[in-house]
Amino acid sequence: MVELEGRRRQILRVVIDDYIMTAEPVGSEAARQRHGLDISSATVRNEMAALEELGYLQQPHHSAGRVPTDHGYRVYVDSLVTEERVPPTERLRIRRTLTATEFDQAVEQAARALAVITECASVATTPQLPQQVVRHLHLIPLGPRHAIAVIVTDAEVVEGKTVEFEQPITATECDRLSQEISRRIAGRPLIDLTDGELATVIGQAAHHQRVLDQIGRLLRERFRRLPGRVRTEGQANILKQPEFQDARRAQPVLSALEQAEAVTALLGDGSASREVRVRIGSENVLDELRDCTVVTATYHVAGRAAGAIGVVGPTRMRYGRVIGLVRFLAESLGDTLEQL
Amino acid sequence: MVELEGRRRQILRVVIDDYIMTAEPVGSEAARQRHGLDISSATVRNEMAALEELGYLQQPHHSAGRVPTDHGYRVYVDSLVTEERVPPTERLRIRRTLTATEFDQAVEQAARALAVITECASVATTPQLPQQVVRHLHLIPLGPRHAIAVIVTDAEVVEGKTVEFEQPITATECDRLSQEISRRIAGRPLIDLTDGELATVIGQAAHHQRVLDQIGRLLRERFRRLPGRVRTEGQANILKQPEFQDARRAQPVLSALEQAEAVTALLGDGSASREVRVRIGSENVLDELRDCTVVTATYHVAGRAAGAIGVVGPTRMRYGRVIGLVRFLAESLGDTLEQL
DNA sequence: GTTAGCACTCCAATCGAGCGAGTGCTAATT
DNA sequence: AATTAGCACTCGCTCGATTGGAGTGCTAAC
């Protein structure tokens, strides 16, 4: 990408800044006046025409003001805007709302805070089970032939399912079995246990084959749930944005946000990078989100990427602020989870 | 409420039927023609004027057709419309989508199905933990001074939390403790254990007071979560309805649906009755839902009311169909959960 | 290279006319 | 006494035309 020269650069910034605030096409005179440019409107017009030529701006119709293109926003985000550091008082206020004592609840609170502050929709995944380290697998006897299998991970997430025995089993045997299996799989992240390996590890525990099969399946099922559950908050905020006043525009966006798989994909590609990712308009794979920008970040627990949190709003978004907030909330959420 | 006489009754039904289909004010001539009434439009007009007088219909403006009032819908629901039995093929199709093997997932599937079929938003609560019978409380030792407490109920929902011991404890002791507590609280619904009683029951288990306190608190915390988690599906469907084309109308509705407490209240009052409840427009306590109707039903597991499921849509709703569907899905969900 | 001046474009808001659906009333009909 | 035909009247809605204004692109002067 060609670097933009000083004044042209500044004008692009001014136009986008103005449009983000007003949601109205920006004219040459308006841009000049409202941002104290020391050049004539004619010059501004010339530069704007050039910026349009370059694909950064466009006109909704002839003889209207200019509006940024996705391309323009991209340049803006990459090199024109500076991330706003969240001010201390706001930090404090946000941190105060993160009071949860449970994983899922903490994620919910962080997502909600993000939605409220940005006035956009927010999305987040709960920590991914497969990345968590197994601490223990316990069989709680229910009757002579049934037990509940409980997995305890380092994140203390507990998942349980019934297993059925081929033949009656005593509580003591049940206990021994628990310990044997635990010993074999404890201390490793679930994700490291491949299907084949799992079969071997479990298979060696010999008798009570049926139970072991079931536990194997149970573990494998958890794999499939890889990205954790997904939460969406503040969907209704989309309707506050002027560009989504028409329900027919808003409807596809909200529909997309309701589909867990779609949202997962948004947050997905879970690269462990600590950078904030910004996907603008058509950069999103989802066609329904072609008028939206998605800003996401990964949160980390114990040094490992645990999940992601982000914001979905109109492409006309206060990027500096939102990026700062997403980064801060990802960090805060990580910290909060760390302490649990 | 005064019973309406035959013809007037029929006209009210025709007007509401027509309005539900077209979303347009219904005129005397249109009503007569489209529903094959064997009287003149003048007569229809007279009757409509009378129905307006009685508060069942109203005019958006002078010399427009008639639109039902909340009052009119109430009469319609109570005595004019017959619940549509869901046809066998549709039953089958719906049942096929309920494939979940877990409680929460089953509720989600049922809610989603309801949303898709009715083209409205749907809401549902997951089974209420406090109403579930405790089967077992188990302490899984983590280290010398920590364990995870797991509650297993008849619905096989498992909830875990860490507890800390005052002094080191062996795995065997841990086991004994589990069994002692389990013996005391097993077989009873959580909700029956009042605070006082709980203290007594637990207190008798003597030593390791700190753990017992924590378990007590754990149980009591679950009480507060009485209504189970709440799920909302198909919120975007609201935007498909002609009355919510304006985002400013839709926004408060969607906002309300996002607040778990609000939705809980909607589904709430969990009377164990198996009847479908219909709350029309201003009958809803929530002011944001004054243009909506909420149709809910309780679902039952093992003979006890376990949770609720329902539909939120415009007051102009296909009542016969929706009521039938809500009843059917509550039943189906109950059946599905029963089998788990 | 910059800017003033100007003709031109297009949207958005305003206005009025005409249409059509629908009403309420009155008088005639059954 | 209830029903119906007839009719004047009321609105909201859809147009087309008009107008104002914001904004552009171009040209020529600075």
XYZ file of C-alpha atoms (C1' of nucleotides) in Angstrom:
740
model
C 0.000 0.000 0.000
C 1.321 3.383 -1.015
C 1.870 5.711 1.909
C -0.283 8.765 1.691
C 1.409 12.132 1.657
C 0.899 14.488 4.598
C -1.961 16.763 3.690
C -3.936 14.183 1.781
C -3.534 11.868 4.689
C -4.827 14.497 7.038
C -7.854 15.147 4.885
C -8.703 11.472 4.773
C -8.488 11.399 8.536
C -10.669 14.453 8.890
C -13.325 13.122 6.538
C -13.484 9.776 8.288
C -13.460 11.350 11.737
C -16.303 13.589 10.728
C -18.315 10.847 9.123
C -17.898 8.622 12.154
C -19.378 11.338 14.317
C -22.180 12.594 12.102
C -23.088 9.602 9.937
C -23.624 12.147 7.153
C -21.645 12.431 3.918
C -18.869 14.971 4.444
C -18.580 17.946 2.116
C -15.463 19.939 1.391
C -16.608 23.039 3.204
C -17.863 21.132 6.243
C -14.585 19.238 6.520
C -12.543 22.427 6.274
C -14.556 24.378 8.810
C -15.272 21.779 11.439
C -11.659 20.694 11.693
C -9.926 24.025 11.229
C -8.090 23.187 8.022
C -6.094 26.128 6.796
C -6.749 25.621 3.121
C -9.603 26.530 0.850
C -12.549 24.274 0.204
C -11.520 24.064 -3.448
C -8.252 22.454 -2.475
C -10.047 20.099 -0.165
C -12.297 19.206 -3.071
C -9.326 18.410 -5.268
C -7.802 16.180 -2.618
C -11.096 14.467 -1.993
C -11.452 13.737 -5.686
C -7.968 12.218 -5.589
C -8.834 10.137 -2.532
C -11.909 8.908 -4.320
C -9.770 7.985 -7.308
C -7.558 5.971 -4.964
C -10.578 4.104 -3.639
C -10.610 5.454 -0.092
C -13.722 7.557 -0.395
C -16.893 7.403 -2.400
C -19.980 9.446 -3.083
C -23.407 8.021 -2.300
C -24.565 9.952 -5.371
C -23.225 12.666 -7.598
C -22.778 16.019 -5.910
C -23.097 14.652 -2.429
C -20.377 14.678 0.199
C -17.916 11.814 0.622
C -18.235 8.642 2.627
C -15.369 6.283 3.492
C -15.046 2.951 1.680
C -14.007 -0.224 3.488
C -10.652 0.441 1.952
C -10.582 3.906 3.466
C -11.430 2.575 6.892
C -8.644 0.058 6.527
C -6.056 2.779 5.968
C -7.618 4.753 8.785
C -7.306 1.865 11.194
C -3.830 0.899 10.049
C -2.191 4.244 10.088
C -4.421 7.201 10.814
C -6.029 6.549 14.125
C -4.332 5.986 17.432
C -5.733 3.530 19.867
C -7.345 5.370 22.762
C -6.056 4.225 26.046
C -9.005 3.600 28.357
C -8.827 6.286 31.067
C -8.157 5.131 34.635
C -11.561 6.055 36.008
C -13.251 4.055 33.298
C -10.879 1.157 33.878
C -11.812 1.148 37.491
C -15.498 1.315 36.735
C -15.279 -1.594 34.324
C -13.174 -3.689 36.656
C -15.775 -3.154 39.326
C -18.412 -4.769 37.166
C -16.343 -7.920 36.785
C -17.355 -9.566 40.005
C -18.072 -13.061 38.794
C -16.777 -16.083 40.620
C -17.458 -18.476 37.782
C -15.931 -18.773 34.361
C -19.049 -18.474 32.282
C -20.395 -15.657 34.350
C -17.171 -13.687 34.059
C -17.280 -13.964 30.291
C -20.871 -12.819 30.292
C -20.081 -9.802 32.432
C -17.164 -8.778 30.264
C -19.232 -9.104 27.098
C -22.063 -7.144 28.612
C -19.773 -4.369 29.772
C -18.285 -4.139 26.304
C -21.716 -3.938 24.709
C -22.949 -1.272 27.070
C -19.901 0.949 26.716
C -19.462 0.706 22.973
C -23.195 0.743 22.234
C -22.593 -2.109 19.846
C -23.220 -5.812 19.985
C -20.521 -7.871 21.630
C -19.538 -11.494 21.305
C -17.338 -13.755 23.379
C -16.406 -17.383 23.692
C -16.121 -19.097 27.030
C -12.799 -20.780 27.700
C -12.149 -23.663 25.410
C -12.362 -26.927 27.246
C -9.937 -28.795 24.998
C -7.173 -26.370 25.847
C -7.651 -26.907 29.517
C -5.540 -29.305 31.445
C -7.345 -32.310 32.859
C -6.928 -32.667 36.575
C -9.174 -35.469 37.352
C -11.807 -37.753 35.999
C -14.137 -39.073 38.606
C -16.871 -41.667 38.504
C -19.626 -41.073 41.000
C -21.571 -44.278 41.557
C -25.311 -43.889 41.176
C -26.468 -47.484 41.341
C -25.004 -50.911 40.739
C -24.736 -50.321 37.006
C -24.619 -46.541 36.554
C -22.255 -43.756 37.397
C -21.728 -40.136 36.477
C -18.425 -39.249 34.927
C -17.120 -35.832 35.914
C -14.169 -34.099 34.319
C -12.331 -31.531 36.378
C -9.899 -29.281 34.549
C -7.502 -26.631 35.728
C -10.186 -24.087 34.988
C -12.425 -26.011 37.317
C -15.004 -26.450 34.652
C -16.971 -29.527 35.399
C -18.834 -31.541 32.863
C -20.788 -34.625 33.684
C -22.431 -37.463 31.894
C -23.958 -40.763 32.789
C -22.161 -43.947 31.890
C -23.560 -47.423 32.089
C -21.649 -50.506 33.205
C -21.852 -53.858 31.536
C -21.998 -55.596 34.862
C -22.604 -54.470 38.414
C -19.753 -52.698 40.080
C -19.116 -51.733 43.677
C -18.378 -48.254 44.896
C -14.850 -49.269 45.711
C -14.207 -50.639 42.265
C -15.668 -47.471 40.851
C -13.187 -45.474 42.836
C -10.259 -47.541 41.737
C -11.333 -47.169 38.129
C -11.563 -43.381 38.507
C -8.091 -43.200 39.866
C -6.636 -45.405 37.205
C -8.074 -43.369 34.384
C -7.219 -40.084 36.047
C -3.635 -41.129 36.479
C -3.405 -41.773 32.767
C -4.915 -38.590 31.427
C -4.268 -36.027 34.152
C -1.872 -33.163 33.648
C -2.394 -32.824 29.919
C -4.618 -30.529 27.916
C -7.588 -32.355 26.488
C -6.653 -31.182 23.040
C -3.383 -33.086 23.152
C -5.187 -36.368 23.479
C -5.708 -37.490 19.915
C -8.323 -40.054 19.044
C -5.847 -42.821 18.549
C -3.855 -42.087 21.642
C -7.013 -41.852 23.621
C -8.006 -45.319 22.536
C -4.656 -46.696 23.629
C -4.547 -44.922 26.944
C -8.032 -45.925 27.812
C -7.849 -49.359 26.257
C -5.022 -50.384 28.551
C -7.281 -49.997 31.518
C -8.719 -53.303 30.351
C -11.870 -54.764 31.875
C -15.133 -52.858 32.019
C -14.599 -52.158 28.357
C -18.039 -50.641 27.866
C -17.436 -47.925 30.447
C -14.110 -47.071 28.974
C -15.633 -46.794 25.540
C -18.160 -44.400 26.883
C -15.592 -42.291 28.608
C -13.576 -42.252 25.426
C -16.598 -41.041 23.543
C -17.323 -38.486 26.225
C -13.859 -37.039 25.892
C -14.023 -37.049 22.139
C -17.366 -35.283 22.212
C -15.757 -32.523 24.171
C -13.266 -32.127 21.400
C -15.959 -31.311 18.984
C -17.101 -28.530 21.244
C -13.697 -27.028 20.814
C -14.483 -23.337 20.737
C -16.379 -23.212 23.990
C -19.827 -21.805 24.219
C -20.472 -18.503 22.617
C -22.238 -15.524 24.128
C -23.707 -12.550 22.377
C -24.741 -9.423 24.238
C -26.263 -6.097 23.306
C -27.701 -7.191 19.988
C -30.387 -4.573 20.384
C -27.698 -1.895 20.286
C -27.389 -2.515 16.569
C -30.823 -0.962 16.200
C -29.643 2.259 17.760
C -27.219 2.894 14.928
C -28.555 5.194 12.217
C -27.391 2.879 9.443
C -29.576 0.125 10.820
C -32.777 2.057 11.271
C -34.304 0.025 8.518
C -35.251 -3.328 9.962
C -34.469 -5.052 6.697
C -30.867 -3.967 7.018
C -30.584 -4.960 10.627
C -32.324 -8.289 10.299
C -29.543 -10.234 8.537
C -26.984 -8.940 10.992
C -28.982 -10.028 14.007
C -29.744 -13.358 12.376
C -26.076 -13.975 11.819
C -25.283 -13.095 15.416
C -27.804 -15.655 16.571
C -26.041 -18.510 14.908
C -23.474 -19.862 17.263
C -21.369 -21.323 14.476
C -21.262 -18.027 12.625
C -20.159 -16.140 15.703
C -17.602 -18.771 16.491
C -16.159 -18.280 13.041
C -15.993 -14.542 13.689
C -14.009 -14.975 16.836
C -12.280 -17.991 15.492
C -8.949 -18.481 13.772
C -7.882 -18.165 17.429
C -4.356 -17.211 16.671
C -2.693 -16.823 20.017
C -1.544 -13.331 19.135
C -2.299 -10.678 21.657
C -3.093 -8.162 18.974
C -6.529 -6.748 18.438
C -7.949 -7.854 15.096
C -10.174 -5.592 13.045
C -12.235 -6.925 10.190
C -13.934 -4.234 8.182
C -17.055 -4.645 6.071
C -16.348 -6.929 3.151
C -13.241 -8.244 4.871
C -15.641 -10.366 6.864
C -16.265 -13.739 5.376
C -19.899 -13.583 6.371
C -21.833 -11.770 3.714
C -24.461 -10.647 6.232
C -21.831 -8.584 7.975
C -20.722 -6.651 4.951
C -21.862 -3.412 6.598
C -20.262 -4.263 9.911
C -16.864 -4.165 11.466
C -15.771 -6.860 13.868
C -13.096 -6.036 16.428
C -11.786 -9.001 18.384
C -9.028 -9.961 20.771
C -7.951 -13.158 22.405
C -7.864 -13.443 26.160
C -5.264 -15.495 27.910
C -5.261 -17.589 31.024
C -2.078 -19.015 32.407
C -0.242 -17.848 29.325
C -2.445 -19.801 26.968
C -5.076 -18.345 24.645
C -8.316 -19.342 26.289
C -11.006 -17.632 24.264
C -11.895 -14.474 22.430
C -14.012 -11.418 22.962
C -15.058 -8.717 20.560
C -17.422 -6.116 19.250
C -19.702 -6.101 16.222
C -20.871 -2.699 15.042
C -21.345 -0.596 11.935
C -18.230 0.036 9.858
C -18.736 3.638 10.920
C -17.343 2.952 14.362
C -15.168 4.857 16.798
C -12.182 2.702 16.041
C -9.667 4.257 18.398
C -11.966 3.910 21.314
C -13.353 0.485 20.468
C -9.950 -1.045 19.838
C -8.726 0.288 23.170
C -11.760 -1.074 24.948
C -11.586 -4.490 23.365
C -7.950 -4.795 24.305
C -8.660 -3.691 27.844
C -11.579 -6.040 28.303
C -9.679 -8.991 26.920
C -6.918 -8.254 29.423
C -9.321 -7.708 32.286
C -11.192 -10.873 31.506
C -7.931 -12.793 31.422
C -6.944 -11.328 34.768
C -10.299 -12.105 36.292
C -10.203 -15.699 35.136
C -6.642 -16.023 36.304
C -7.734 -15.255 39.815
C -10.435 -17.891 39.919
C -67.475 -10.491 30.430
C -70.719 -10.368 28.471
C -70.998 -13.148 25.938
C -71.205 -11.803 22.444
C -74.222 -12.698 20.378
C -73.778 -14.939 17.355
C -73.374 -12.631 14.417
C -71.449 -9.927 16.190
C -69.178 -12.609 17.499
C -68.611 -13.925 14.047
C -67.785 -10.488 12.708
C -65.259 -9.899 15.458
C -63.655 -13.187 14.565
C -63.606 -12.364 10.877
C -62.070 -8.943 11.451
C -59.352 -10.300 13.708
C -58.646 -13.243 11.411
C -58.289 -10.887 8.509
C -56.125 -8.434 10.366
C -53.835 -11.200 11.578
C -53.282 -12.253 7.992
C -52.948 -8.901 6.279
C -51.683 -6.561 9.007
C -53.942 -3.946 7.403
C -56.980 -2.285 8.971
C -60.059 -4.244 7.957
C -62.953 -2.475 6.227
C -66.547 -3.565 6.183
C -66.571 -4.525 2.535
C -63.276 -6.390 2.702
C -64.454 -8.345 5.725
C -67.731 -9.254 4.043
C -66.198 -10.346 0.769
C -63.098 -12.157 1.896
C -64.963 -14.295 4.380
C -68.202 -14.860 2.499
C -70.502 -13.131 4.963
C -74.076 -13.186 3.737
C -75.002 -9.704 4.916
C -74.480 -6.269 3.478
C -71.483 -4.158 4.205
C -73.740 -1.607 5.882
C -74.777 -4.155 8.453
C -71.174 -5.129 8.958
C -70.430 -1.456 9.511
C -73.109 -1.189 12.159
C -71.779 -4.215 13.973
C -68.240 -2.963 13.743
C -69.276 0.354 15.228
C -70.899 -1.562 18.079
C -67.761 -3.662 18.593
C -65.731 -0.499 18.710
C -68.143 0.886 21.296
C -67.545 -2.248 23.355
C -63.809 -1.739 23.179
C -62.903 -4.731 21.029
C -61.939 -2.818 17.919
C -60.512 0.578 17.148
C -59.721 2.801 14.203
C -56.161 3.999 13.613
C -57.786 7.192 12.327
C -61.217 8.327 11.263
C -62.559 6.606 8.168
C -60.003 3.850 8.211
C -60.763 0.181 8.707
C -60.784 -1.479 12.115
C -57.936 -2.974 14.091
C -58.323 -5.217 17.148
C -57.585 -3.846 20.609
C -55.798 -5.912 23.267
C -59.249 -6.411 24.664
C -60.468 -7.739 21.336
C -57.587 -10.187 21.112
C -58.391 -11.334 24.627
C -61.941 -12.271 23.663
C -60.619 -13.834 20.485
C -58.173 -16.019 22.389
C -60.655 -16.905 25.120
C -63.623 -17.833 23.020
C -63.284 -17.288 19.304
C -60.287 -19.203 18.196
C -59.689 -22.897 18.507
C -56.250 -24.183 19.238
C -54.788 -25.766 16.134
C -53.607 -29.238 16.756
C -50.137 -29.607 15.286
C -50.487 -31.986 12.332
C -48.737 -35.370 12.582
C -46.176 -34.697 9.874
C -45.117 -31.503 11.558
C -44.984 -33.248 14.917
C -42.680 -35.791 13.480
C -40.498 -33.195 11.881
C -40.181 -31.259 15.117
C -39.494 -34.348 17.177
C -36.715 -35.210 14.780
C -34.939 -31.952 15.560
C -34.907 -32.738 19.267
C -31.863 -34.910 19.286
C -30.022 -33.502 22.263
C -28.496 -35.710 24.866
C -28.028 -32.942 27.379
C -30.501 -30.866 29.297
C -29.378 -27.432 28.224
C -28.994 -28.468 24.648
C -32.467 -29.959 24.532
C -33.954 -26.718 25.800
C -32.016 -24.807 23.203
C -33.210 -27.044 20.408
C -36.819 -26.773 21.484
C -36.611 -23.001 21.719
C -34.955 -22.770 18.350
C -37.545 -24.980 16.714
C -40.308 -22.854 18.183
C -38.693 -19.668 16.920
C -38.180 -21.012 13.429
C -41.705 -22.361 13.035
C -43.592 -19.436 14.506
C -41.283 -16.824 12.992
C -41.276 -15.112 16.362
C -38.771 -14.881 19.164
C -38.857 -17.703 21.655
C -37.759 -17.942 25.255
C -37.172 -20.857 27.558
C -35.742 -21.602 30.963
C -33.526 -24.574 31.594
C -34.727 -26.894 34.312
C -34.784 -25.271 37.688
C -32.113 -26.770 39.856
C -33.897 -26.141 43.140
C -36.804 -28.266 42.042
C -34.560 -31.143 41.228
C -33.991 -33.949 43.635
C -30.492 -34.244 44.997
C -28.971 -37.613 44.412
C -25.513 -37.141 45.576
C -22.997 -34.619 46.764
C -19.466 -35.615 46.079
C -16.151 -34.131 47.121
C -13.380 -34.783 44.664
C -10.023 -34.321 46.377
C -7.670 -31.990 44.548
C -4.891 -31.607 47.029
C -4.453 -31.959 50.764
C -6.608 -28.949 51.490
C -8.835 -28.513 48.474
C -11.645 -30.398 46.861
C -14.325 -29.799 44.284
C -17.880 -30.215 45.434
C -20.180 -31.674 42.815
C -23.927 -31.869 43.099
C -25.698 -34.539 41.131
C -29.443 -34.265 40.824
C -32.047 -36.505 39.272
C -31.757 -34.383 36.150
C -28.088 -35.205 36.124
C -27.167 -31.587 36.133
C -23.812 -31.225 37.694
C -22.516 -28.102 39.329
C -19.101 -27.826 40.826
C -17.210 -25.474 43.036
C -13.983 -25.518 44.933
C -14.029 -25.777 48.703
C -11.128 -25.322 51.018
C -10.415 -27.388 54.124
C -9.294 -25.989 57.439
C -6.823 -28.773 57.821
C -5.376 -31.415 55.536
C -7.639 -34.293 54.768
C -7.012 -37.666 53.174
C -8.844 -38.978 50.164
C -10.553 -41.570 52.315
C -11.797 -38.995 54.780
C -13.000 -36.944 51.890
C -14.998 -39.889 50.684
C -16.520 -40.554 54.053
C -17.517 -36.912 54.313
C -19.160 -37.021 50.891
C -21.176 -40.007 51.826
C -22.267 -38.595 55.138
C -23.521 -35.375 53.617
C -25.121 -37.157 50.696
C -27.001 -39.450 53.001
C -28.487 -36.447 54.752
C -29.634 -34.434 51.787
C -30.215 -37.047 49.102
C -33.688 -37.811 47.841
C -35.144 -34.386 48.417
C -35.588 -31.454 46.095
C -33.109 -28.692 46.790
C -35.939 -26.254 47.175
C -37.297 -28.114 50.196
C -34.099 -27.518 52.107
C -34.741 -24.226 53.859
C -31.874 -22.170 55.183
C -32.521 -23.162 58.770
C -32.987 -26.786 58.071
C -29.890 -26.796 55.950
C -27.841 -25.447 58.820
C -29.134 -28.189 61.071
C -28.626 -30.985 58.589
C -25.153 -29.873 57.755
C -24.227 -28.802 61.257
C -24.755 -32.298 62.592
C -21.964 -33.549 60.431
C -19.698 -31.904 62.971
C -15.974 -31.542 62.374
C -14.515 -29.859 59.316
C -16.864 -27.016 60.062
C -15.349 -24.755 57.441
C -16.057 -27.163 54.591
C -19.572 -27.675 55.752
C -20.126 -23.949 55.878
C -18.901 -23.684 52.348
C -21.103 -26.464 51.158
C -24.017 -24.826 52.888
C -23.256 -21.601 51.128
C -22.865 -23.432 47.850
C -26.298 -24.966 48.207
C -27.834 -21.689 49.218
C -26.285 -19.948 46.231
C -27.966 -22.419 43.974
C -31.232 -21.429 45.538
C -30.795 -17.933 44.323
C -30.432 -19.223 40.825
C -33.898 -20.611 41.177
C -35.256 -20.063 37.697
C -32.516 -21.837 35.816
C -30.697 -20.215 32.981
C -32.729 -18.527 30.367
C -32.398 -18.887 26.617
C -33.739 -16.615 23.936
C -33.838 -17.633 20.308
C -34.970 -16.031 17.071
C -34.857 -12.469 18.283
C -34.154 -11.374 14.745
C -37.545 -12.745 13.738
C -39.142 -9.779 15.456
C -37.693 -7.633 12.696
C -39.550 -9.603 10.060
C -42.906 -8.516 11.416
C -44.410 -5.540 9.628
C -45.271 -3.792 12.891
C -41.609 -3.764 13.846
C -40.153 -2.447 10.617
C -39.237 0.710 12.432
C -36.102 0.012 14.439
C -37.235 2.354 17.178
C -40.235 0.158 17.788
C -38.256 -3.048 17.755
C -35.381 -1.811 19.863
C -37.105 -1.798 23.267
C -38.509 -5.252 22.640
C -35.129 -6.730 21.805
C -33.543 -4.932 24.726
C -36.078 -6.419 27.071
C -35.482 -9.882 25.656
C -31.793 -9.513 26.364
C -32.280 -9.024 30.040
C -32.300 -12.387 31.679
C -34.282 -11.158 34.655
C -36.962 -9.659 32.441
C -37.360 -12.854 30.484
C -37.415 -14.880 33.647
C -40.273 -12.736 34.860
C -42.103 -13.380 31.598
C -41.851 -17.097 31.972
C -42.110 -16.882 35.693
C -45.012 -17.236 38.045
C -44.253 -20.893 37.281
C -47.642 -22.166 38.261
C -47.501 -25.876 37.770
C -50.589 -25.750 35.574
C -50.309 -27.484 32.268
C -52.319 -24.818 30.543
C -50.848 -22.510 27.938
C -50.787 -18.919 29.185
C -51.344 -16.008 26.839
C -50.463 -12.486 27.844
C -51.598 -9.891 25.352
C -50.099 -6.435 24.904
C -50.723 -4.328 27.975
C -51.443 -7.437 30.009
C -47.693 -7.824 30.137
C -46.122 -6.232 33.151
C -43.149 -5.120 31.086
C -43.956 -1.860 29.432
C -41.550 -2.564 26.567
C -43.732 -5.463 25.536
C -46.946 -3.515 25.249
C -47.117 -4.314 21.538
C -46.289 -7.968 22.043
C -48.046 -11.107 23.048
C -46.294 -13.705 25.146
C -47.478 -17.297 24.945
C -45.924 -19.645 27.478
C -46.297 -23.120 28.861
C -44.619 -25.087 31.596
C -42.819 -28.277 30.801
C -42.787 -31.169 33.194
C -40.261 -33.790 34.092
C -41.152 -36.672 36.337
C -44.497 -35.066 37.043
C -42.991 -31.862 38.343
C -42.917 -28.488 36.617
C -39.304 -28.142 35.551
C -39.200 -24.999 33.455
C -41.094 -22.965 30.915
C -40.968 -22.295 27.202
C -42.763 -19.729 25.142
C -43.076 -17.353 22.251
C -42.829 -13.579 22.062
C -44.364 -11.979 19.000
C -46.542 -9.120 17.884
C -50.053 -9.021 19.337
C -51.126 -9.687 15.757
C -50.205 -13.326 16.000
C -51.652 -16.552 14.681
C -52.968 -17.487 18.079
C -54.537 -20.832 17.236
C -51.352 -22.063 15.663
C -48.932 -20.598 18.164
C -50.834 -21.881 21.185
C -50.907 -25.345 19.674
C -47.205 -25.216 18.942
C -46.221 -23.969 22.361
C -48.234 -26.723 23.994
C -46.705 -29.309 21.733
C -43.149 -28.132 22.261
C -43.564 -27.980 26.012
C -44.792 -31.552 25.906
C -42.069 -32.687 23.544
C -39.389 -31.024 25.603
C -40.729 -32.682 28.731
C -40.708 -36.047 26.974
C -37.199 -35.540 25.671
C -35.866 -34.608 29.076
C -37.702 -37.504 30.634
C -35.739 -39.883 28.483
C -32.359 -38.524 29.469
C 0.018 24.760 -6.711
C -3.897 27.215 -4.828
C -8.136 29.514 -4.878
C -12.314 32.263 -6.251
C -16.214 31.977 -9.046
C -19.839 29.730 -11.253
C -22.796 26.532 -13.560
C -24.620 22.291 -12.693
C -26.459 18.103 -10.204
C -29.061 15.760 -7.202
C -31.420 14.993 -2.847
C -34.843 16.107 0.446
C -38.439 18.610 1.898
C -42.803 20.856 0.785
C -47.122 21.428 -1.414
C -51.370 20.362 -3.673
C -54.278 17.481 -6.391
C -56.471 13.299 -7.093
C -57.560 8.736 -5.800
C -59.509 5.229 -3.126
C -60.849 2.869 0.748
C -63.759 3.391 4.274
C -67.013 5.582 7.320
C -71.550 7.380 9.327
C -75.936 8.867 8.442
C -80.481 8.835 6.327
C -84.106 7.054 4.000
C -86.023 3.264 1.714
C -86.911 -1.752 1.895
C -88.091 -6.201 3.753
C -87.483 -3.525 13.814
C -83.745 -4.928 11.378
C -81.414 -4.565 7.078
C -79.730 -2.330 3.182
C -78.866 1.043 -0.618
C -77.246 5.466 -1.386
C -74.443 9.264 -0.599
C -71.634 12.869 1.280
C -67.619 13.186 3.705
C -62.983 12.130 5.764
C -58.516 10.772 5.726
C -54.220 8.829 4.361
C -51.395 7.830 0.423
C -49.303 8.452 -3.886
C -47.889 11.119 -7.456
C -45.727 15.079 -9.793
C -43.947 19.555 -9.663
C -41.440 22.985 -7.265
C -37.945 24.764 -4.539
C -33.927 25.234 -1.615
C -29.598 23.856 -0.370
C -25.497 21.440 -0.048
C -21.958 20.017 -2.732
C -19.399 19.117 -6.866
C -16.256 19.835 -11.014
C -14.319 22.947 -13.997
C -12.133 27.127 -15.520
C -9.616 31.014 -15.064
C -7.192 34.083 -12.197
C -3.735 34.580 -8.521
